[in-house]
PDB file of N, CA, C and O in Angstrom:
ATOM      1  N   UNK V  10     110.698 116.376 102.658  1.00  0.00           N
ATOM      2  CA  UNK V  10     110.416 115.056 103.117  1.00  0.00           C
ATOM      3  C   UNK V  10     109.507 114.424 102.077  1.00  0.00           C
ATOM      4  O   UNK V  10     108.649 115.040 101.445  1.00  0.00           O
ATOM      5  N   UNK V  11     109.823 112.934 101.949  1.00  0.00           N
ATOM      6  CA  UNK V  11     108.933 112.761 100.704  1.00  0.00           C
ATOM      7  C   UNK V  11     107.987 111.450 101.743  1.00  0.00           C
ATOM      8  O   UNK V  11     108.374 110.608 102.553  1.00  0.00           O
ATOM      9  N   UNK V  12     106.661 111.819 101.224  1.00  0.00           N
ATOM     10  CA  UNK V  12     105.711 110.843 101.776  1.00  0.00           C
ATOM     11  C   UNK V  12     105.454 110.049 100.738  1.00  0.00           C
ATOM     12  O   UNK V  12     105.007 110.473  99.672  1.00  0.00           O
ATOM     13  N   UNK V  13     105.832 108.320 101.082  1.00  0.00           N
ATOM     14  CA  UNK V  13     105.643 107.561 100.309  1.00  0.00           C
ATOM     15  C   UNK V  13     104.436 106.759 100.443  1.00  0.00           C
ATOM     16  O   UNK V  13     104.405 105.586 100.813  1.00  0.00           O
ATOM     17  N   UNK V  14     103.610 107.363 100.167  1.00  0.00           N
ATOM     18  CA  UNK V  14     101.900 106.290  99.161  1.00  0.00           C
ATOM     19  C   UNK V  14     102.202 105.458  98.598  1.00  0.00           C
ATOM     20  O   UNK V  14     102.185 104.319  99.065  1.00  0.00           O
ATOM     21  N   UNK V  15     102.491 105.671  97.684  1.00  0.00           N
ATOM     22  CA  UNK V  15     103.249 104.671  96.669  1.00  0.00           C
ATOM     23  C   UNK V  15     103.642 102.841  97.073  1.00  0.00           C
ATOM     24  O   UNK V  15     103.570 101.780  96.454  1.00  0.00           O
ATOM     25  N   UNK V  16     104.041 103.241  98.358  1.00  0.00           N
ATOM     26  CA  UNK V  16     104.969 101.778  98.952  1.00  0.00           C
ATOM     27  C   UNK V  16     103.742 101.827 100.348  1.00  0.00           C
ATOM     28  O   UNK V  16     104.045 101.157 101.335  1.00  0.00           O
ATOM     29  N   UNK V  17     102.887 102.330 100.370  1.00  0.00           N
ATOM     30  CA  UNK V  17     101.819 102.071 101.811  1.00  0.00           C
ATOM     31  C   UNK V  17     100.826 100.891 100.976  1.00  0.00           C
ATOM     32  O   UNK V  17     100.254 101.070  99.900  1.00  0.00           O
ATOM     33  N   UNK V  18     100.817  99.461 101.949  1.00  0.00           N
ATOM     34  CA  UNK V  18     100.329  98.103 101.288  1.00  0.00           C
ATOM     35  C   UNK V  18      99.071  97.871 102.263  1.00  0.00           C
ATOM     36  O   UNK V  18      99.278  98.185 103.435  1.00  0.00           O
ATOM     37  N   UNK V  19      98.181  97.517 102.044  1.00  0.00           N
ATOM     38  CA  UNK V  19      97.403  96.828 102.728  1.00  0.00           C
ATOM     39  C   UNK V  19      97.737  95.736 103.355  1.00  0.00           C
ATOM     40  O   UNK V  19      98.771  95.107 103.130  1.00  0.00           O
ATOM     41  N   UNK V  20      96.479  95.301 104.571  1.00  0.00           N
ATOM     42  CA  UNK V  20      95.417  95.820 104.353  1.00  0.00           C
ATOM     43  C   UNK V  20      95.412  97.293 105.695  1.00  0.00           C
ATOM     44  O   UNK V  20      94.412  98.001 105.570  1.00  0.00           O
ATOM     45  N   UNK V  21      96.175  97.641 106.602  1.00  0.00           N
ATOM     46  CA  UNK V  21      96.610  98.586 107.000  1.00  0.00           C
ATOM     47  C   UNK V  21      96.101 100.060 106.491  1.00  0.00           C
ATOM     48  O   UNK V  21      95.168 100.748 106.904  1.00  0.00           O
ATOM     49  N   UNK V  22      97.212 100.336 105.268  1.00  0.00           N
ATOM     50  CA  UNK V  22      96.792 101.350 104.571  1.00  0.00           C
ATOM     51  C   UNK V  22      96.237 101.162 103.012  1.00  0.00           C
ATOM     52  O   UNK V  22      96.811 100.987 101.937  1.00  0.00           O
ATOM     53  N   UNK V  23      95.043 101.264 103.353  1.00  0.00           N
ATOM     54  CA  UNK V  23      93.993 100.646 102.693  1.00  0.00           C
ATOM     55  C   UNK V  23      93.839 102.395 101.867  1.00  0.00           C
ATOM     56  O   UNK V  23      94.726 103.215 102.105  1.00  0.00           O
ATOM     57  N   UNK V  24      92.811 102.726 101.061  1.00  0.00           N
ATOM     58  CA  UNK V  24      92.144 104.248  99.623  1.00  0.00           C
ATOM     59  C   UNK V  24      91.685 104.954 101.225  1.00  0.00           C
ATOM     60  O   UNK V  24      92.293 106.019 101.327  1.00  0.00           O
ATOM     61  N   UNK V  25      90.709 104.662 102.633  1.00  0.00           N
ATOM     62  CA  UNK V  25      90.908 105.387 103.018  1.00  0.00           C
ATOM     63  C   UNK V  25      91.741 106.045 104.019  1.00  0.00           C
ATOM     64  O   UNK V  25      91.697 107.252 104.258  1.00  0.00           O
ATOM     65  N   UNK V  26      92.705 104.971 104.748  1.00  0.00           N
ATOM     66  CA  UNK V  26      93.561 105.583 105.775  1.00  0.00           C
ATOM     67  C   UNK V  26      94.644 106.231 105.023  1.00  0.00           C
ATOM     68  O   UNK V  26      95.566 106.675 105.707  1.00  0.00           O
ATOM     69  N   UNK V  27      94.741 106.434 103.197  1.00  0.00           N
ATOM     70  CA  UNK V  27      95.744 107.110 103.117  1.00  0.00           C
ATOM     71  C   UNK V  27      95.315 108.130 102.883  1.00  0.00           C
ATOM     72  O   UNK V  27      96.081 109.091 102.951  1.00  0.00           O
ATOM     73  N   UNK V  28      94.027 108.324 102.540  1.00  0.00           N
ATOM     74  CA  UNK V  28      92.924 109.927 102.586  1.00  0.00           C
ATOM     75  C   UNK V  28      93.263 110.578 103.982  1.00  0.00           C
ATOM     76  O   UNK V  28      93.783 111.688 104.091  1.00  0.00           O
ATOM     77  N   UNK V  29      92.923 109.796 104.998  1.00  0.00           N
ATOM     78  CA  UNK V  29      93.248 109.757 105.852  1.00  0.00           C
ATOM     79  C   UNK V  29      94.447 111.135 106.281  1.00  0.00           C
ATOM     80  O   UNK V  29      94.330 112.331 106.545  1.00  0.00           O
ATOM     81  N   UNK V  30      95.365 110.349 106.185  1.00  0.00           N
ATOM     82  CA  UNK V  30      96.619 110.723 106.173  1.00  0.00           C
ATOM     83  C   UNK V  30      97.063 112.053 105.180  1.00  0.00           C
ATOM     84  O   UNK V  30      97.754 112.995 105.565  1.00  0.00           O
ATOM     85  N   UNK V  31      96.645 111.933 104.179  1.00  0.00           N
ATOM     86  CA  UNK V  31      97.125 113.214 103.046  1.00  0.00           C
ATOM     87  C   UNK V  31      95.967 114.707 103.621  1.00  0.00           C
ATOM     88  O   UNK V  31      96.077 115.871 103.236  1.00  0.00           O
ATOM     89  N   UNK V  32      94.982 114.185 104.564  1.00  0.00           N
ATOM     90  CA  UNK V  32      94.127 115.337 104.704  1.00  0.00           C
ATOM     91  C   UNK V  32      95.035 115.958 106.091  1.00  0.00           C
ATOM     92  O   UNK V  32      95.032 117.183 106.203  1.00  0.00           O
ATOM     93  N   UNK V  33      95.640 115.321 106.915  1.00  0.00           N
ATOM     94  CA  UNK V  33      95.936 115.359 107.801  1.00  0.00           C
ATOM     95  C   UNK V  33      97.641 116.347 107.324  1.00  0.00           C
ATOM     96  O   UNK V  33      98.176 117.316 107.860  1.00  0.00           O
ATOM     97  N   UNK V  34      97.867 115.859 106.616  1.00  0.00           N
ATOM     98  CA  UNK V  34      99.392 116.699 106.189  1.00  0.00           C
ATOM     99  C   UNK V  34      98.930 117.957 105.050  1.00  0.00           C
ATOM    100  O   UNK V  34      99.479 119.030 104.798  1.00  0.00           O
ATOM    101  N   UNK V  35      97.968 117.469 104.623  1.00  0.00           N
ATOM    102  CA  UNK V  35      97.682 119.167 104.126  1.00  0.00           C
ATOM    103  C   UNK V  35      97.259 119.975 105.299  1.00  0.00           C
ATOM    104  O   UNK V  35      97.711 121.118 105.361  1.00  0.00           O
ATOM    105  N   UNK V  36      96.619 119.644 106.056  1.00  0.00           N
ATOM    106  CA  UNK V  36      95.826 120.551 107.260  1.00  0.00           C
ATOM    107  C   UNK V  36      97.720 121.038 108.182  1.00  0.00           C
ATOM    108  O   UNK V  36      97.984 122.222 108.393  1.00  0.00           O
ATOM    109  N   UNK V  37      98.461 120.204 108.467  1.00  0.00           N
ATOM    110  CA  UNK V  37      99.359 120.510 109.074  1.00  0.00           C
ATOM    111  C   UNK V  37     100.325 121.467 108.543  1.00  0.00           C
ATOM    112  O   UNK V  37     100.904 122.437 109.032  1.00  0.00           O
ATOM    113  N   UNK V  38     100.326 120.847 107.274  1.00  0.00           N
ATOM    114  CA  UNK V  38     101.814 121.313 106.582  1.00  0.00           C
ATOM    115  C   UNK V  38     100.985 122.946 105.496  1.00  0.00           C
ATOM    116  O   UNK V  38     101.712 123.802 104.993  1.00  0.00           O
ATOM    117  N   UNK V  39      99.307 122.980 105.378  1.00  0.00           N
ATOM    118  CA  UNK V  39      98.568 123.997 104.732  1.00  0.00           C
ATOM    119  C   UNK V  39      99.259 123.569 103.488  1.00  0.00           C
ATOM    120  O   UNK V  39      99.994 124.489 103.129  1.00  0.00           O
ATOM    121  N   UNK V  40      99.325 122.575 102.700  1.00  0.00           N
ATOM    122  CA  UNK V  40      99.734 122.195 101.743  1.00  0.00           C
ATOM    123  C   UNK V  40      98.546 122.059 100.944  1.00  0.00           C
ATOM    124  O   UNK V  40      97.603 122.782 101.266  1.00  0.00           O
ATOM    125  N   UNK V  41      98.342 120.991  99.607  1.00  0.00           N
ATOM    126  CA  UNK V  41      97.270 120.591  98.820  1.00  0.00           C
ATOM    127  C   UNK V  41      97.140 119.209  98.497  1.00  0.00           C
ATOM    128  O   UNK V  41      96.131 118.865  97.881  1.00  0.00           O
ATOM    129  N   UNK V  42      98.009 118.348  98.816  1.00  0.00           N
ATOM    130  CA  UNK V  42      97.586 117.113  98.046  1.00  0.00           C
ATOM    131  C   UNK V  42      96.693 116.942  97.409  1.00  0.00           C
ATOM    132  O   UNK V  42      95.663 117.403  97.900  1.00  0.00           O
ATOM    133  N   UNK V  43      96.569 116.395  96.345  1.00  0.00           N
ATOM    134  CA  UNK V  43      95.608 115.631  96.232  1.00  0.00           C
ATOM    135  C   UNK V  43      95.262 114.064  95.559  1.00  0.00           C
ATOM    136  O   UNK V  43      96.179 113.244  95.526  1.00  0.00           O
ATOM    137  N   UNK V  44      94.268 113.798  95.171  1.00  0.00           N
ATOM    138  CA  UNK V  44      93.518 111.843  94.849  1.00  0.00           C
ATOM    139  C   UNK V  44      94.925 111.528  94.411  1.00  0.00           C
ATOM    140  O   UNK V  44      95.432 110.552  94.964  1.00  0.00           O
ATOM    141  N   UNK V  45      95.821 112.327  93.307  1.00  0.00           N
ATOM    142  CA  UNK V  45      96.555 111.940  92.572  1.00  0.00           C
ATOM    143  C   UNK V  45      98.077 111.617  93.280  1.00  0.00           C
ATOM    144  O   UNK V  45      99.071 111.216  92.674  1.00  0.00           O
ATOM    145  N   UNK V  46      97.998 111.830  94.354  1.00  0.00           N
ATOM    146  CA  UNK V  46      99.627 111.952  94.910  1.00  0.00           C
ATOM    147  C   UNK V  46      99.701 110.995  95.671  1.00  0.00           C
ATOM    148  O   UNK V  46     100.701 110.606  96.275  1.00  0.00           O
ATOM    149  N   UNK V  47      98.281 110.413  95.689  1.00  0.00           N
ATOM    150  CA  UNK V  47      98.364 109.086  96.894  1.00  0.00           C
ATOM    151  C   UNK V  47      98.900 107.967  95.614  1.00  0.00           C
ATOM    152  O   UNK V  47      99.418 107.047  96.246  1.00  0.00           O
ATOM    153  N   UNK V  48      98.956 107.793  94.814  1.00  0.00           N
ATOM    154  CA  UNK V  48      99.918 106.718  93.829  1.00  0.00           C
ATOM    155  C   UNK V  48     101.176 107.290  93.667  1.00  0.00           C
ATOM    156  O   UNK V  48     101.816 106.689  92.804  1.00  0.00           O
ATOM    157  N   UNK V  49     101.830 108.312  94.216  1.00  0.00           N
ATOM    158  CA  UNK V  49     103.224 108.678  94.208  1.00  0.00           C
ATOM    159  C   UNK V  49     104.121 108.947  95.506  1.00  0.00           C
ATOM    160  O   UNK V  49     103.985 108.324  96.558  1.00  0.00           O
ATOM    161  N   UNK V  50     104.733 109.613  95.360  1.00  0.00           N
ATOM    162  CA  UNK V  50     105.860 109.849  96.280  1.00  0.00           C
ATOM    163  C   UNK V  50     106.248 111.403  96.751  1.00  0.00           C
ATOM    164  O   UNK V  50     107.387 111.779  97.028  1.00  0.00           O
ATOM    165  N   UNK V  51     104.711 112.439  96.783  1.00  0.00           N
ATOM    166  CA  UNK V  51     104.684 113.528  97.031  1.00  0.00           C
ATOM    167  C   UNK V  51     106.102 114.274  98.006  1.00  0.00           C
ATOM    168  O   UNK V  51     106.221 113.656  99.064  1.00  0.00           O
ATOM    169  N   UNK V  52     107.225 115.508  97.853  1.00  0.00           N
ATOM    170  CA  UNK V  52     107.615 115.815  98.648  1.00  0.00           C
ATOM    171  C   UNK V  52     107.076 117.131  99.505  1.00  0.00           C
ATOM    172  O   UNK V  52     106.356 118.013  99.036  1.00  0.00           O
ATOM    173  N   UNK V  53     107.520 117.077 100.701  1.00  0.00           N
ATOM    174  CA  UNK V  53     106.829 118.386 101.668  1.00  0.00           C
ATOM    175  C   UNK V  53     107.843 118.849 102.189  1.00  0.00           C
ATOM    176  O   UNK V  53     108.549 118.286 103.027  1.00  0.00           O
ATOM    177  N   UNK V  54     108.056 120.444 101.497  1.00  0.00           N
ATOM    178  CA  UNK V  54     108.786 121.052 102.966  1.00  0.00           C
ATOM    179  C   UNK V  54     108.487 121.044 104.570  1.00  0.00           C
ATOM    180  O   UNK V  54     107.468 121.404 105.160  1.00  0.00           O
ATOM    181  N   UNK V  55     109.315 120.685 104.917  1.00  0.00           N
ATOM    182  CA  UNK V  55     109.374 120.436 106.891  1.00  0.00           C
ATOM    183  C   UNK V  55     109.258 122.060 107.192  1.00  0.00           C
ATOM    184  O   UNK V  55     108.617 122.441 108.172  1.00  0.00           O
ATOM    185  N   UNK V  56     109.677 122.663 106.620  1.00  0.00           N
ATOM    186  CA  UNK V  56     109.569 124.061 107.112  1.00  0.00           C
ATOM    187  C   UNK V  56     108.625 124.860 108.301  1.00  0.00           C
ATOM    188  O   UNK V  56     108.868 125.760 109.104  1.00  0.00           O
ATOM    189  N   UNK V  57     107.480 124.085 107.991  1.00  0.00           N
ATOM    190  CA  UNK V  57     106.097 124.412 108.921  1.00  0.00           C
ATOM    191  C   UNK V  57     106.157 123.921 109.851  1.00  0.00           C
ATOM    192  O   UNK V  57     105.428 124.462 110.683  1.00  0.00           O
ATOM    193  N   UNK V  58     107.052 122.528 110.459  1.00  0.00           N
ATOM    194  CA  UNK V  58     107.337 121.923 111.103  1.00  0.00           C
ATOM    195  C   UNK V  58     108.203 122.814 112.675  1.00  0.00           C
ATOM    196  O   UNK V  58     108.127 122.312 113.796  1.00  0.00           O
ATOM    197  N   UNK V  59     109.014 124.247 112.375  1.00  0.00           N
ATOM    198  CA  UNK V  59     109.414 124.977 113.282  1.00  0.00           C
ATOM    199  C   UNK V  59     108.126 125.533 114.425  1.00  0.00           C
ATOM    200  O   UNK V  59     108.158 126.048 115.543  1.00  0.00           O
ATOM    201  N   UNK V  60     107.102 125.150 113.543  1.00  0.00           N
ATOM    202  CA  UNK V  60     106.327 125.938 114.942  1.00  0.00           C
ATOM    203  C   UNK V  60     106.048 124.522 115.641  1.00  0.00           C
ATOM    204  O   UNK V  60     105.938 123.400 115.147  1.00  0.00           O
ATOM    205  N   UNK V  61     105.995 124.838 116.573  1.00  0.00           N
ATOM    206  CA  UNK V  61     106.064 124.312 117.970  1.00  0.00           C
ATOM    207  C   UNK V  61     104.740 122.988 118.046  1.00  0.00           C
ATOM    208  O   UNK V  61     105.028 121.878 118.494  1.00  0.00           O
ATOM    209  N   UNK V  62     103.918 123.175 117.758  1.00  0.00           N
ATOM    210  CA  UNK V  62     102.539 123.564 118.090  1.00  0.00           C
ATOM    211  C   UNK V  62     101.807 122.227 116.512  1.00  0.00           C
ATOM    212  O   UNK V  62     101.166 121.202 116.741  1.00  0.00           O
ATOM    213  N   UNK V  63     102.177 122.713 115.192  1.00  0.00           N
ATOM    214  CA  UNK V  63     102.305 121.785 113.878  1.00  0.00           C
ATOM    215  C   UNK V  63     103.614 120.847 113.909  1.00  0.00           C
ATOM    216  O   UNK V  63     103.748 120.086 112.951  1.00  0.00           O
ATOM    217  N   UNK V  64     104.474 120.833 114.798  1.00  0.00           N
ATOM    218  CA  UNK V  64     105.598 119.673 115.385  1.00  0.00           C
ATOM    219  C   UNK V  64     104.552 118.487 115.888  1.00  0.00           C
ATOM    220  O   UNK V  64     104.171 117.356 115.583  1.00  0.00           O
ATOM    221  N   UNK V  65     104.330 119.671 116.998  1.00  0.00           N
ATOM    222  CA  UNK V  65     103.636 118.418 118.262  1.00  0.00           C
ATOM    223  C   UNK V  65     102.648 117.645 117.651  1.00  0.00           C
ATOM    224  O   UNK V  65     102.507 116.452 117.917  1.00  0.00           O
ATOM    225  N   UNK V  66     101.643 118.517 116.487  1.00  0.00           N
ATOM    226  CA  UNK V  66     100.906 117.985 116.034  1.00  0.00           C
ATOM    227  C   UNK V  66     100.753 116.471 115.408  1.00  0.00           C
ATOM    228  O   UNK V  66      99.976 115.528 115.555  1.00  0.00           O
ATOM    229  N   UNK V  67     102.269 116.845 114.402  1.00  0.00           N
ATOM    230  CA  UNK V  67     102.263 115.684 113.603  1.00  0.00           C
ATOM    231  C   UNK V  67     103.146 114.778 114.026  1.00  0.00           C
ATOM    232  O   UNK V  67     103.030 113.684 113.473  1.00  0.00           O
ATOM    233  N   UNK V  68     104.107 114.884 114.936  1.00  0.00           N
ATOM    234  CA  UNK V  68     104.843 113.584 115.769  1.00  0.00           C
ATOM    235  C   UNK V  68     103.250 112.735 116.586  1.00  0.00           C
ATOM    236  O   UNK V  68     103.168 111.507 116.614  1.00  0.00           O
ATOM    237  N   UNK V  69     102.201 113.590 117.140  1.00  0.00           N
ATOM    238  CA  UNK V  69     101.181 113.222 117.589  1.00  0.00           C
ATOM    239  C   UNK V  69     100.461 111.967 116.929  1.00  0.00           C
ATOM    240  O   UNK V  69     100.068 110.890 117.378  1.00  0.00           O
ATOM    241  N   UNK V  70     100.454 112.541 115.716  1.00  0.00           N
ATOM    242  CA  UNK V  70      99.542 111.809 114.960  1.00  0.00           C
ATOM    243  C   UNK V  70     100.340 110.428 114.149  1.00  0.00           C
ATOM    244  O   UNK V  70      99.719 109.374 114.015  1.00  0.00           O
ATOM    245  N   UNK V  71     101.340 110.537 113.793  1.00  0.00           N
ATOM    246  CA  UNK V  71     102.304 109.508 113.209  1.00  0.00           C
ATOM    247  C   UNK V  71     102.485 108.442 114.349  1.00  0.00           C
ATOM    248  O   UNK V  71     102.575 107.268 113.990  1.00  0.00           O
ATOM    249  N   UNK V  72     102.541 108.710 115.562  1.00  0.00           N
ATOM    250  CA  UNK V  72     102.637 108.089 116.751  1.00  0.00           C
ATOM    251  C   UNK V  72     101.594 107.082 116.770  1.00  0.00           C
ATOM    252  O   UNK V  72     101.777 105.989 117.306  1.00  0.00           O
ATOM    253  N   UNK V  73     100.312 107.467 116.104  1.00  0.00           N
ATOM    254  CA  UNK V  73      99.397 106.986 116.645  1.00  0.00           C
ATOM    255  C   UNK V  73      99.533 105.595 115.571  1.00  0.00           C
ATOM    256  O   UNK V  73      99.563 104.397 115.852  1.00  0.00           O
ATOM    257  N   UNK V  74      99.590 106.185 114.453  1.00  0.00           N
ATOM    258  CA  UNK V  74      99.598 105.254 112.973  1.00  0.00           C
ATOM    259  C   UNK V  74     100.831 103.717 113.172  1.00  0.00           C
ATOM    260  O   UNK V  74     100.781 102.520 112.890  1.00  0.00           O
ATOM    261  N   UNK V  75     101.925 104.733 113.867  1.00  0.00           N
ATOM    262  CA  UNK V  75     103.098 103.461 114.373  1.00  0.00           C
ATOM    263  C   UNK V  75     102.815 103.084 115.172  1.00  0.00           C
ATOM    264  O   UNK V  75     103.858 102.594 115.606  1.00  0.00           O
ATOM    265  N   UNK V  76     101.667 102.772 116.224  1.00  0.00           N
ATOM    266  CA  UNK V  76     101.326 102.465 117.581  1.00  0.00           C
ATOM    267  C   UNK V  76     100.302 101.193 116.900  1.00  0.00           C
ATOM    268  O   UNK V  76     100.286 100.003 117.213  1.00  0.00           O
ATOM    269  N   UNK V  77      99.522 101.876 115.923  1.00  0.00           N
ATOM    270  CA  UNK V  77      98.328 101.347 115.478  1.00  0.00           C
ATOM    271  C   UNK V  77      99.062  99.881 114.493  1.00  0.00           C
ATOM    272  O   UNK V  77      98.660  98.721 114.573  1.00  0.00           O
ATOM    273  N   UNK V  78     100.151 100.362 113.654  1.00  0.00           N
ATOM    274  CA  UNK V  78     100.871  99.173 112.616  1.00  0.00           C
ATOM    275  C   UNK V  78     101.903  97.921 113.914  1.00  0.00           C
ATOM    276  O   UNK V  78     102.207  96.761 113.635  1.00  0.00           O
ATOM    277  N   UNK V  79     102.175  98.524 115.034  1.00  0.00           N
ATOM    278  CA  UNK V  79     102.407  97.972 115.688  1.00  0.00           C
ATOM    279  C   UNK V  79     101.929  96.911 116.553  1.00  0.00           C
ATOM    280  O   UNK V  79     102.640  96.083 117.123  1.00  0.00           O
ATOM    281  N   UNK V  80     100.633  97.005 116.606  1.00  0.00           N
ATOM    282  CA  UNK V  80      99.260  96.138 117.339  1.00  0.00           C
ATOM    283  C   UNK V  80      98.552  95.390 116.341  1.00  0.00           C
ATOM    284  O   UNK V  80      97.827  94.427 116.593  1.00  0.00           O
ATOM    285  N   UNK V  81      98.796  95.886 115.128  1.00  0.00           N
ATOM    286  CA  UNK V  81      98.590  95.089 114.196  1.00  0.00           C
ATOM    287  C   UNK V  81      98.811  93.807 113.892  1.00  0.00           C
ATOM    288  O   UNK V  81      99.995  93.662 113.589  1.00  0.00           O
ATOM    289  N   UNK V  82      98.125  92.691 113.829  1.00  0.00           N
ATOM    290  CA  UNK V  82      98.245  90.898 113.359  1.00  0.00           C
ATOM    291  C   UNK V  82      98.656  91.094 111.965  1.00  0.00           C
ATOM    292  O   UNK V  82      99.641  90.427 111.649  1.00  0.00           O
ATOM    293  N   UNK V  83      98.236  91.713 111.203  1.00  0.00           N
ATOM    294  CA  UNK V  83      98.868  91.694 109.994  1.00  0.00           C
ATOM    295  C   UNK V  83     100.292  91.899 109.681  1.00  0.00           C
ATOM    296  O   UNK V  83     100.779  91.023 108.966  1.00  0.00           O
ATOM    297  N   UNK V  84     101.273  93.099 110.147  1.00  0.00           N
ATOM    298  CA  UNK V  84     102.285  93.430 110.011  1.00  0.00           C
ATOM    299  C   UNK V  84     103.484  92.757 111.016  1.00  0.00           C
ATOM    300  O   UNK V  84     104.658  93.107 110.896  1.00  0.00           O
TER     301      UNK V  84
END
């Protein structure tokens, strides 16, 4: 899956909600991102995604971000 930084615009996703976000998919996915991948188009194996538990996690949390761009005046 490729997470696109790259194309995330303000003022929404602003230097820290995409910190934000890349700490949150290393913690899920036990990956590494890092400063440098938030100007690209990092890909992640879904693989980690079979447990049950790092699913719920991150449908959890993306939910919140599309809930949040959704209530948004800006977008």
């Amino acid at each position: 899956m490729e997470i696109y930084f790259k194309f995330y615009k303000e003022p929404y996703f602003n230097q820290d909600k995409k910190q934000e976000i890349k700490e949150k998919l290393n913690e899920i996915f036990e990956i590494s991102l890092n400063d440098s991948d938030l100007l690209t188009r990092p890909s992640i194996y879904i693989d980690k995604l079979k447990d049950k538990d790092k699913m719920r996690s991150f449908l959890d949390y993306f939910k919140i971000i599309v809930d949040d761009l959704k209530a948004s005046p800006n977008n």
